[in-house]
Amino acid sequence: MVGTYLIAPAMSSLFPNLERADLLFPISIWHGWNTEIFMTIGIVIIGSFLYKTFRYWSGIYRLFPTSLSLDALYHVTLSRLETGSKKVTNTYMTGHLRDYLVYIYLFFVMMSAWVIYETGAFSIDVSLDAPVAFYEWILVFVMVIAAISILFAKSRLTAILLNGVLGFSVAFFFVLFRAPDLALTQTIIETITTVLFLLCFYFLPDWKKRKHHGIRRMLTFLFPFP
């Protein structure tokens, strides 16, 4: 009853590729005189003997202090593990949605990077690329400086202006790459968004300096969004 009508259907749902005959196996209460039954009988006999003669050998517990017993070691180890796990948990369970989003994004980035590395899908061949001009390096340098400076901006106005520098630099690149339609679109969109940012952020309260420590300080540096 148990094997045919309970275990076999459950196994069939987990392993649909297995044949029905492979899922049917005998289940019985008594398996004969085997090693397991003799071990159980031996444990019962030894345990009963030790219990009956407890007053003769119980003095062995007085040879060692309680603090050095295996029971004390177990409780101390369990207590230390609970304390340590609580400290580890408190480092990443910060109660802030920003930190949890960072964990998710980092997981996806690392998994994607691992798949790309294992499959060899990421390869760069610059032998056939056009040479990079000096003024293009200057634009790249300006964009890098602006992107890094946003992380250390003291006010929203400064951050918005630096973000505008990034956007208009991209528009310059479109001009250099002979894509006037994209350059015009990027210029219009960047101008409108910069103005909207300035109008919206003007009515927001001033930034307050927040002190972070440990992992939160590193996450704030890598992901400086609120």
PDB file of N, CA, C and O in Angstrom, residues 70-84:
ATOM      1  N   LEU A  70      32.364  17.246  27.534  1.00  0.00           N
ATOM      2  CA  LEU A  70      31.892  17.366  26.162  1.00  0.00           C
ATOM      3  C   LEU A  70      30.579  18.135  26.089  1.00  0.00           C
ATOM      4  O   LEU A  70      30.324  18.856  25.121  1.00  0.00           O
ATOM      5  N   ASP A  71      29.765  17.991  27.127  1.00  0.00           N
ATOM      6  CA  ASP A  71      28.508  18.720  27.153  1.00  0.00           C
ATOM      7  C   ASP A  71      28.753  20.227  27.227  1.00  0.00           C
ATOM      8  O   ASP A  71      28.098  21.015  26.533  1.00  0.00           O
ATOM      9  N   ALA A  72      29.724  20.649  28.051  1.00  0.00           N
ATOM     10  CA  ALA A  72      30.052  22.075  28.141  1.00  0.00           C
ATOM     11  C   ALA A  72      30.647  22.576  26.827  1.00  0.00           C
ATOM     12  O   ALA A  72      30.347  23.699  26.383  1.00  0.00           O
ATOM     13  N   LEU A  73      31.479  21.749  26.192  1.00  0.00           N
ATOM     14  CA  LEU A  73      32.043  22.131  24.896  1.00  0.00           C
ATOM     15  C   LEU A  73      30.947  22.318  23.853  1.00  0.00           C
ATOM     16  O   LEU A  73      30.988  23.265  23.055  1.00  0.00           O
ATOM     17  N   TYR A  74      29.963  21.446  23.879  1.00  0.00           N
ATOM     18  CA  TYR A  74      28.863  21.556  22.924  1.00  0.00           C
ATOM     19  C   TYR A  74      28.091  22.858  23.119  1.00  0.00           C
ATOM     20  O   TYR A  74      27.812  23.583  22.165  1.00  0.00           O
ATOM     21  N   HIS A  75      27.752  23.181  24.387  1.00  0.00           N
ATOM     22  CA  HIS A  75      26.969  24.376  24.652  1.00  0.00           C
ATOM     23  C   HIS A  75      27.764  25.650  24.354  1.00  0.00           C
ATOM     24  O   HIS A  75      27.208  26.623  23.816  1.00  0.00           O
ATOM     25  N   VAL A  76      29.060  25.656  24.671  1.00  0.00           N
ATOM     26  CA  VAL A  76      29.885  26.834  24.373  1.00  0.00           C
ATOM     27  C   VAL A  76      30.005  27.024  22.868  1.00  0.00           C
ATOM     28  O   VAL A  76      29.892  28.150  22.349  1.00  0.00           O
ATOM     29  N   THR A  77      30.239  25.919  22.148  1.00  0.00           N
ATOM     30  CA  THR A  77      30.346  26.016  20.693  1.00  0.00           C
ATOM     31  C   THR A  77      29.050  26.507  20.074  1.00  0.00           C
ATOM     32  O   THR A  77      29.055  27.365  19.177  1.00  0.00           O
ATOM     33  N   LEU A  78      27.928  25.983  20.569  1.00  0.00           N
ATOM     34  CA  LEU A  78      26.636  26.418  20.040  1.00  0.00           C
ATOM     35  C   LEU A  78      26.389  27.899  20.325  1.00  0.00           C
ATOM     36  O   LEU A  78      25.901  28.641  19.456  1.00  0.00           O
ATOM     37  N   SER A  79      26.745  28.352  21.521  1.00  0.00           N
ATOM     38  CA  SER A  79      26.559  29.761  21.867  1.00  0.00           C
ATOM     39  C   SER A  79      27.432  30.668  21.006  1.00  0.00           C
ATOM     40  O   SER A  79      26.984  31.717  20.528  1.00  0.00           O
ATOM     41  N   ARG A  80      28.705  30.261  20.813  1.00  0.00           N
ATOM     42  CA  ARG A  80      29.602  31.071  19.979  1.00  0.00           C
ATOM     43  C   ARG A  80      29.124  31.103  18.527  1.00  0.00           C
ATOM     44  O   ARG A  80      29.215  32.150  17.857  1.00  0.00           O
ATOM     45  N   LEU A  81      28.630  29.985  18.032  1.00  0.00           N
ATOM     46  CA  LEU A  81      28.129  29.959  16.660  1.00  0.00           C
ATOM     47  C   LEU A  81      26.912  30.867  16.496  1.00  0.00           C
ATOM     48  O   LEU A  81      26.770  31.559  15.486  1.00  0.00           O
ATOM     49  N   GLU A  82      26.033  30.867  17.485  1.00  0.00           N
ATOM     50  CA  GLU A  82      24.867  31.750  17.418  1.00  0.00           C
ATOM     51  C   GLU A  82      25.288  33.219  17.445  1.00  0.00           C
ATOM     52  O   GLU A  82      24.749  34.040  16.697  1.00  0.00           O
ATOM     53  N   THR A  83      26.248  33.552  18.301  1.00  0.00           N
ATOM     54  CA  THR A  83      26.722  34.934  18.369  1.00  0.00           C
ATOM     55  C   THR A  83      27.397  35.352  17.068  1.00  0.00           C
ATOM     56  O   THR A  83      27.158  36.446  16.544  1.00  0.00           O
ATOM     57  N   GLY A  84      28.252  34.461  16.540  1.00  0.00           N
ATOM     58  CA  GLY A  84      28.927  34.781  15.285  1.00  0.00           C
ATOM     59  C   GLY A  84      27.974  34.898  14.115  1.00  0.00           C
ATOM     60  O   GLY A  84      28.100  35.807  13.283  1.00  0.00           O
TER      61      GLY A  84
END
